[in-house]
Tab-separated table of C-alpha atoms in Angstrom:
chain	number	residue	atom	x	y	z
A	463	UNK	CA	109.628	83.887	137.496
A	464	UNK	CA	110.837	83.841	134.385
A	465	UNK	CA	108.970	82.440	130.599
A	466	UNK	CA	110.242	79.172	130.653
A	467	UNK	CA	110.062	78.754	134.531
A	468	UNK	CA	106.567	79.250	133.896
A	469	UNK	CA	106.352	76.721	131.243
A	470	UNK	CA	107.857	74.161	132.969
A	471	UNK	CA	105.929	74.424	136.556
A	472	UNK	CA	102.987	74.426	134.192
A	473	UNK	CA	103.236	71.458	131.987
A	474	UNK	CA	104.830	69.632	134.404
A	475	UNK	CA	102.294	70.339	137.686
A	476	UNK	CA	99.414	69.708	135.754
A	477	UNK	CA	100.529	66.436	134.642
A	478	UNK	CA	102.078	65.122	137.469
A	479	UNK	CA	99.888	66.471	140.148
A	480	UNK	CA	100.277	63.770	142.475
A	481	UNK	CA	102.835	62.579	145.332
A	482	UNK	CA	104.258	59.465	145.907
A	483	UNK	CA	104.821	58.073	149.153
A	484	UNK	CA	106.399	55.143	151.075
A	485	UNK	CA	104.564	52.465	153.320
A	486	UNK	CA	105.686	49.669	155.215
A	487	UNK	CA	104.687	46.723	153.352
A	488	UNK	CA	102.673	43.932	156.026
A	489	UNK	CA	103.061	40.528	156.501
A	490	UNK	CA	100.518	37.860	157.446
A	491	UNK	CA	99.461	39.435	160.648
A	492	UNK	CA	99.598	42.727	160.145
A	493	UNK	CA	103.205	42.620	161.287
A	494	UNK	CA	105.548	45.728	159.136
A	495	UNK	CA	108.374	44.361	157.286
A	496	UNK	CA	112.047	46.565	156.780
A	497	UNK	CA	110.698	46.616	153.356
A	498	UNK	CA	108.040	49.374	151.629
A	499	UNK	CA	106.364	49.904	148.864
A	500	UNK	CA	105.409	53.338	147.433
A	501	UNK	CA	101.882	54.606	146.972
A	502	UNK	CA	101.029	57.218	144.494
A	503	UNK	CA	98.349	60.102	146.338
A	504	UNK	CA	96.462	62.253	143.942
A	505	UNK	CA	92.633	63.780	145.167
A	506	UNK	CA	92.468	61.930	148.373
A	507	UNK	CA	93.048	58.174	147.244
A	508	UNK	CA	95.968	56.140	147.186
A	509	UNK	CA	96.801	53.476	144.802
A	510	UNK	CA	100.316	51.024	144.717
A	511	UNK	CA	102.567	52.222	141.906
A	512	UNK	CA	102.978	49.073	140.008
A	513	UNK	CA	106.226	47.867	138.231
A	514	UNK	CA	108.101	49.382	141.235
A	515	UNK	CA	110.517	47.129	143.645
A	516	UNK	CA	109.943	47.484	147.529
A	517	UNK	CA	112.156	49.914	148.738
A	518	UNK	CA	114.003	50.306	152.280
A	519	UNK	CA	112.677	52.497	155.008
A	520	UNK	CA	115.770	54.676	154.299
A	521	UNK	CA	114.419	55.076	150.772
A	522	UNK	CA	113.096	58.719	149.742
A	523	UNK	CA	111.101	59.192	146.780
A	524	UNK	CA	111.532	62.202	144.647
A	525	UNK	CA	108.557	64.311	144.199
A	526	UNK	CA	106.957	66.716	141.389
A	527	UNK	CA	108.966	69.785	142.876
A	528	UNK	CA	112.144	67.372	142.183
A	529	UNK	CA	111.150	67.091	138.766
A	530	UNK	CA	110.475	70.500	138.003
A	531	UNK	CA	114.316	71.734	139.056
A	532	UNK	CA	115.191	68.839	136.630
A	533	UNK	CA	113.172	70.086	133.750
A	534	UNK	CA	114.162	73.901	134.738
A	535	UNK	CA	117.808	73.050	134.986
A	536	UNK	CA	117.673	71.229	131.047
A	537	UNK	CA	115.852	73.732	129.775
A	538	UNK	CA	118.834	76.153	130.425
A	539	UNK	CA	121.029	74.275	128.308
A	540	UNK	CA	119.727	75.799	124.903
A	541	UNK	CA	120.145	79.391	124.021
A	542	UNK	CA	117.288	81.187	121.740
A	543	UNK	CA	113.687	82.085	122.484
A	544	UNK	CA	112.796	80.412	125.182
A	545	UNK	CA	108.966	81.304	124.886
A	546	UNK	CA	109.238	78.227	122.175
A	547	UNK	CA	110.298	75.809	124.784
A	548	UNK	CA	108.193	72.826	124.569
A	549	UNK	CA	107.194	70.494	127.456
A	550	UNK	CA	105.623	66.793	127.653
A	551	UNK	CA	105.508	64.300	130.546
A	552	UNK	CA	104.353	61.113	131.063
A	553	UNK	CA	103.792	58.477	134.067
A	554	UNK	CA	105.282	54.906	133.897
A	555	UNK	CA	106.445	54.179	137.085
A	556	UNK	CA	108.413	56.952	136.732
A	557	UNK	CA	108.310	60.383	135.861
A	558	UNK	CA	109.391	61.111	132.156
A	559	UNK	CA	109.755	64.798	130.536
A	560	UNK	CA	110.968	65.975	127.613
A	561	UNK	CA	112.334	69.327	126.299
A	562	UNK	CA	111.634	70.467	123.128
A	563	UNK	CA	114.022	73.570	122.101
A	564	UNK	CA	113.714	76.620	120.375
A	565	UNK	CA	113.308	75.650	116.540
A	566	UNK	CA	116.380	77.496	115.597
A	567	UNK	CA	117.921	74.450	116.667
A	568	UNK	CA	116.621	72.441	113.913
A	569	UNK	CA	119.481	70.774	111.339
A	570	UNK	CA	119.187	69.555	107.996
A	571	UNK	CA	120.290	65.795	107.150
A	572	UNK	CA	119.196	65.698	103.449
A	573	UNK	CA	117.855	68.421	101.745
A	574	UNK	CA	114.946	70.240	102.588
A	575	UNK	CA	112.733	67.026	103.502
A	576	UNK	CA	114.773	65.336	106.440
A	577	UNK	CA	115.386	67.196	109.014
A	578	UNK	CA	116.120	66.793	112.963
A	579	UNK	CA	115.492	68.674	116.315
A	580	UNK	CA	116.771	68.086	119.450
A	581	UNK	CA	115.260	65.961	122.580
A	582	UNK	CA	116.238	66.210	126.188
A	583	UNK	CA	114.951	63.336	127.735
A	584	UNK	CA	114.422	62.631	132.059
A	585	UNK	CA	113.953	59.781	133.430
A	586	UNK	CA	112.912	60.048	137.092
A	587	UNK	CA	112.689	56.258	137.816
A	588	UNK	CA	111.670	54.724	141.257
A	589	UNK	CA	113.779	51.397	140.870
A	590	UNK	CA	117.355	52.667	140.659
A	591	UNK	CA	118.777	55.765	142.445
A	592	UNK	CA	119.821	58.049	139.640
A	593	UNK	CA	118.041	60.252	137.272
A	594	UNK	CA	118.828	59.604	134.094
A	595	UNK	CA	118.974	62.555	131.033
A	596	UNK	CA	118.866	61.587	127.409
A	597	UNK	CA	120.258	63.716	124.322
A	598	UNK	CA	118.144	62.527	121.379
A	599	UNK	CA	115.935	63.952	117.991
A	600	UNK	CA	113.163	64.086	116.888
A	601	UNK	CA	112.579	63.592	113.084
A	602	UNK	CA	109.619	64.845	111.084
A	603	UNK	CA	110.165	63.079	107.812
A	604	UNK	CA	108.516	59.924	110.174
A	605	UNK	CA	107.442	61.360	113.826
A	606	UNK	CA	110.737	59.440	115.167
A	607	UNK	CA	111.838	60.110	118.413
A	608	UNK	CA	115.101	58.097	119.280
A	609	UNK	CA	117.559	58.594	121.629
A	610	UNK	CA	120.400	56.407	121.281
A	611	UNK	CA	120.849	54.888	124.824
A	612	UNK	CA	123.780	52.494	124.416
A	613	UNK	CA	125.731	55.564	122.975
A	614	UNK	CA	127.037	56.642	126.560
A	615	UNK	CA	128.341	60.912	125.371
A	616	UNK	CA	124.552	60.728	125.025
A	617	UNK	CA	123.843	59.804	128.314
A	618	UNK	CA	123.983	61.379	131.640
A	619	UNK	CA	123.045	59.631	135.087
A	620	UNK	CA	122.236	62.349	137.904
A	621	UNK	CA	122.273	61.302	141.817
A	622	UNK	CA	118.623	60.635	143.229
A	623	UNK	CA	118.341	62.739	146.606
A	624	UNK	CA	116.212	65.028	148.867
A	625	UNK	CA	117.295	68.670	147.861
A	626	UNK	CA	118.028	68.961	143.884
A	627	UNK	CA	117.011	72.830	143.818
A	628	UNK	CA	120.019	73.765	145.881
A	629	UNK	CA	122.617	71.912	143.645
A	630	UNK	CA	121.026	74.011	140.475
A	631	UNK	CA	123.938	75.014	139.102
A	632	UNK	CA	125.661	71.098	138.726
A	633	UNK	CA	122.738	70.176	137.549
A	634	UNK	CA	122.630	72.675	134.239
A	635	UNK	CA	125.994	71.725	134.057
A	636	UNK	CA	125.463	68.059	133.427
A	637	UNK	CA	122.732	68.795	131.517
A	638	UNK	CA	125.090	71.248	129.299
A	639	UNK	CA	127.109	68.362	128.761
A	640	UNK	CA	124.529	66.937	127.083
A	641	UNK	CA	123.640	69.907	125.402
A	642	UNK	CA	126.697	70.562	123.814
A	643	UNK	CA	126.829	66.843	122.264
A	644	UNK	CA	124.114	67.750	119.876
A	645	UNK	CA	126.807	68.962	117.710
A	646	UNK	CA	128.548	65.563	117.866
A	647	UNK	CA	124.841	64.148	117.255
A	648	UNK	CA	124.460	66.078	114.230
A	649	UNK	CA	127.501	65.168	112.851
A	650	UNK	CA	126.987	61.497	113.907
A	651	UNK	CA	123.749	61.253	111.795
A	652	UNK	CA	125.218	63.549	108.686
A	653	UNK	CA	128.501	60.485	108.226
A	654	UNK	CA	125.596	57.757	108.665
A	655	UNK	CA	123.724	59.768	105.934
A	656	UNK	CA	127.178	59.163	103.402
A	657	UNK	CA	127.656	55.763	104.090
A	658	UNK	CA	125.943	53.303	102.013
A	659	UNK	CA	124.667	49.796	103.070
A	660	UNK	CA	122.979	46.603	101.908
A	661	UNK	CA	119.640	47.225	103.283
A	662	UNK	CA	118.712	43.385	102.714
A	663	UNK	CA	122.305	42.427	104.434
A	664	UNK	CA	121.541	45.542	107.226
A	665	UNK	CA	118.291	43.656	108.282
A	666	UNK	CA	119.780	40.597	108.385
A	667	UNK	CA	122.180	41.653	110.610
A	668	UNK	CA	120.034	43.227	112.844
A	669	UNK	CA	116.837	40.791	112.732
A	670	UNK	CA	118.628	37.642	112.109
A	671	UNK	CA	116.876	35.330	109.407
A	672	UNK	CA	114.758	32.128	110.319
A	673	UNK	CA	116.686	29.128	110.601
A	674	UNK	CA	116.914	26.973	107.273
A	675	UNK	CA	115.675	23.905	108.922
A	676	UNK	CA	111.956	25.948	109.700
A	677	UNK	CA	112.032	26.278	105.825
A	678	UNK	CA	110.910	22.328	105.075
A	679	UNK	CA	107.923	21.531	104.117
A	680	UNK	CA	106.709	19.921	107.658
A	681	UNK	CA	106.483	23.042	109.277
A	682	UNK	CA	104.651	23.662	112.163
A	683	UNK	CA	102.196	26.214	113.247
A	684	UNK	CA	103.935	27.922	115.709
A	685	UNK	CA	107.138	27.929	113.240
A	686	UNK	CA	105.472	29.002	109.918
A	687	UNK	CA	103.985	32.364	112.312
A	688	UNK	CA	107.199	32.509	112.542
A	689	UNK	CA	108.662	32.644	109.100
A	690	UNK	CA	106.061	34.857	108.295
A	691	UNK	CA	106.334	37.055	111.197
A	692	UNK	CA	109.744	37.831	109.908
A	693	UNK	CA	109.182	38.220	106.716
A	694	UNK	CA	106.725	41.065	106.925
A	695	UNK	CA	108.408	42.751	109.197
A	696	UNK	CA	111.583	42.985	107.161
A	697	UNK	CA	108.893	44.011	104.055
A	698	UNK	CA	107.113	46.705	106.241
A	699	UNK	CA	110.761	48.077	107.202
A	700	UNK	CA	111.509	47.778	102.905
A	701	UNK	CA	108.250	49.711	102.624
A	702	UNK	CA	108.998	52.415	104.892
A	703	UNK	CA	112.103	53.466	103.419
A	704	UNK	CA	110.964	53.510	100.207
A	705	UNK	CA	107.895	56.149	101.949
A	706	UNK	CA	110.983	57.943	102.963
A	707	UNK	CA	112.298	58.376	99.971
A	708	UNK	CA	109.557	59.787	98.456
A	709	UNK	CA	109.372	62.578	101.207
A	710	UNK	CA	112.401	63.422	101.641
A	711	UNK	CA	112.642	63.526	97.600
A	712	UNK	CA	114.923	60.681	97.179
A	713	UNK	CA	115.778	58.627	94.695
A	714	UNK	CA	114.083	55.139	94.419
A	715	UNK	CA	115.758	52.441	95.682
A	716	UNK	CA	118.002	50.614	92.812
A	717	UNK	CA	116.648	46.780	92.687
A	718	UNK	CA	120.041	45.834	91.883
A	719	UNK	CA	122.121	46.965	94.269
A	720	UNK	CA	119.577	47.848	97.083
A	721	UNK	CA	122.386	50.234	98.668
A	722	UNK	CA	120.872	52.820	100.974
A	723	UNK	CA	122.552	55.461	103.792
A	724	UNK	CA	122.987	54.040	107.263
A	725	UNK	CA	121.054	56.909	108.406
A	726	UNK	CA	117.564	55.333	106.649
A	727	UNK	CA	118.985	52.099	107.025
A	728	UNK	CA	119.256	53.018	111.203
A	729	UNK	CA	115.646	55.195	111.088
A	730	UNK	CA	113.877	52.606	109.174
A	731	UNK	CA	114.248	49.805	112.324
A	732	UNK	CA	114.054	52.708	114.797
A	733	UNK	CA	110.521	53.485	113.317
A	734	UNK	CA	109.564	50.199	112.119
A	735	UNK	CA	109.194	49.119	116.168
A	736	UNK	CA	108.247	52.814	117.265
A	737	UNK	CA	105.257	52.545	115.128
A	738	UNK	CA	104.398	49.260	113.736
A	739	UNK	CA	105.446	46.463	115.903
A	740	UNK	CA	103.039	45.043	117.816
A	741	UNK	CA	100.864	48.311	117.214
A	742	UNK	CA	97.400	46.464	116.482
A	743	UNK	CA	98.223	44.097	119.300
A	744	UNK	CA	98.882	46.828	122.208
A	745	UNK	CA	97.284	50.189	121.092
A	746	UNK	CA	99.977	51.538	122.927
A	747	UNK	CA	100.088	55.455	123.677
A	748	UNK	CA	102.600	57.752	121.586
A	749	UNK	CA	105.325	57.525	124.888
A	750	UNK	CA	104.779	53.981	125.383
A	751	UNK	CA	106.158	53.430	121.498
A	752	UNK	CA	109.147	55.982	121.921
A	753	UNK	CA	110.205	54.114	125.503
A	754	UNK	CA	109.799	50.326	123.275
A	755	UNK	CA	111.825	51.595	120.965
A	756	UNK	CA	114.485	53.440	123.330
A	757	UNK	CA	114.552	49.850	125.757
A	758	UNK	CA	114.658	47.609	121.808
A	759	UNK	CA	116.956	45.244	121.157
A	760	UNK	CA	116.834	45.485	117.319
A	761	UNK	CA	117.200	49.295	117.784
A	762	UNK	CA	120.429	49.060	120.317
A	763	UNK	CA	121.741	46.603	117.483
A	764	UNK	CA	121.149	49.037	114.566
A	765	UNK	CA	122.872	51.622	116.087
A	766	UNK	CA	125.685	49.485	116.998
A	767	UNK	CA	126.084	48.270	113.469
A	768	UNK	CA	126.459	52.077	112.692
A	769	UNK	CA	129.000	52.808	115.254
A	770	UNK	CA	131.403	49.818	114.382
A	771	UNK	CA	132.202	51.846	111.236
């Protein structure tokens, strides 16, 4: 077994060291519908996997071993030291993993202070029958993991069925695929770093603005939360750039003009809902943030505002 083999069965049997099953769901009665629902099994005791549709009794769920020749088959796509492979999962209903590369893989955006690496994200959802595998970065100027989901070169969907480990070889290849758009990726984020934007008029575009008519002066409750709701957030996002800056050994932002790349412009919202919306509310997990901001509205319409360029 080879270095990263060993990696991967390791990170990912210890964290997902369960099985999920199927059961006919019962009616009043005790009577079995056509219909089940899938149980997770892990030290003896069974529990319903929540946030899961019924399935059919033709349904079979994919299993850790399934999830491993996933993880094996992305790994392969990067060449370097593989002893510096990285692996993390997480359970939501699904099975996620990322792949960290070898750091050689690391590119510079600006300088020495903003930098990215590459993420292969997989998906191994219950509610749809595909896999799917995600080409993003990870960015240490601000922890940011994003992976641009409504960008479809970044995108692969893989076909959910019983034997993956025999179809090995189509599976590095898709994963390749995705693997060899981190070139494209790079150079998608170094033109968003040379393009300049309003960062007031960016917001706007992507968060909207409160309706004039909430701006009277017989306001109420519910609509002044409002007002104010929005108006810290866009100051938090104003606030974090300006962080950036400093970091990354920028210039401050000119009061005047408030021009700004795309590529803070983009990371700013990206970040502003991975780690600060509705953070004191939720106390959400590190992966519960990255998958808000991956399923985000605000973040899908950031990156489209950088794409109709």
């Amino acid at each position: 077994m080879s270095v990263v083999e060993q990696i991967i069965r390791k990170a990912v049997g210890q964290a997902f060291d369960f099985e999920i099953e199927k059961r006919p769901m019962i009616v009043e009665g005790d009577i079995a519908t056509d219909q089940c629902g899938l149980v997770r099994i892990q030290d003896g005791k069974e529990e319903y996997v929540r946030g899961v549709q019924s399935v059919s009794r033709g349904y079979h769920p994919h299993t850790t071993e399934d999830c491993i020749a996933l993880a094996e088959a992305a790994a392969h796509v990067f060449a370097g030291n593989q002893a510096e492979i990285k692996v993390d999962c997480y359970w939501r209903a699904g099975h996620y993993i990322t792949i960290s590369p070898p750091n050689e893989h690391r590119r510079a955006i600006y300088g020495k202070g903003d930098n990215i690496f590459p993420r292969l994200t997989i998906r191994a959802g219950f509610n749809k029958q595909s896999f799917r595998g995600s080409l993003g970065y990870f960015r240490d100027t601000c922890s940011n993991l994003a992976m641009l989901s409504n960008v479809s070169r970044f995108t692969t969907s893989i076909r959910h069925d019983t034997n993956l480990r025999p179809r090995m070889d189509e599976l590095i290849e898709r994963f390749s695929q995705l693997g060899q758009s981190w070139i494209e990726l790079q150079d998608l984020a170094l033109g968003m770093q040379k393009r300049e934007v309003h960062l007031a008029q960016f917001l706007e575009a992507v968060f909207g603005k409160p309706d004039q008519n909430l701006l009277d002066a017989h306001m109420s409750g519910a609509k002044v939360r409002a007002v104010t709701t929005h108006q810290k957030t866009i100051e938090q996002i104003f606030r974090r750039v300006q962080r950036e800056r400093d970091k990354t050994g920028r210039p401050e932002i000119d009061s005047k003009t408030w021009l700004v790349s795309e590529w803070e412009a983009f990371n700013a919202v990206q970040g502003y809902v991975q780690h600060d919306q509705g953070i004191r509310r939720n106390n959400d997990s590190e992966w519960e943030r990255i998958i808000r901001a991956s399923r985000s509205k605000y973040v899908r319409r950031a990156c489209e505002l950088c794409m109709s360029v």
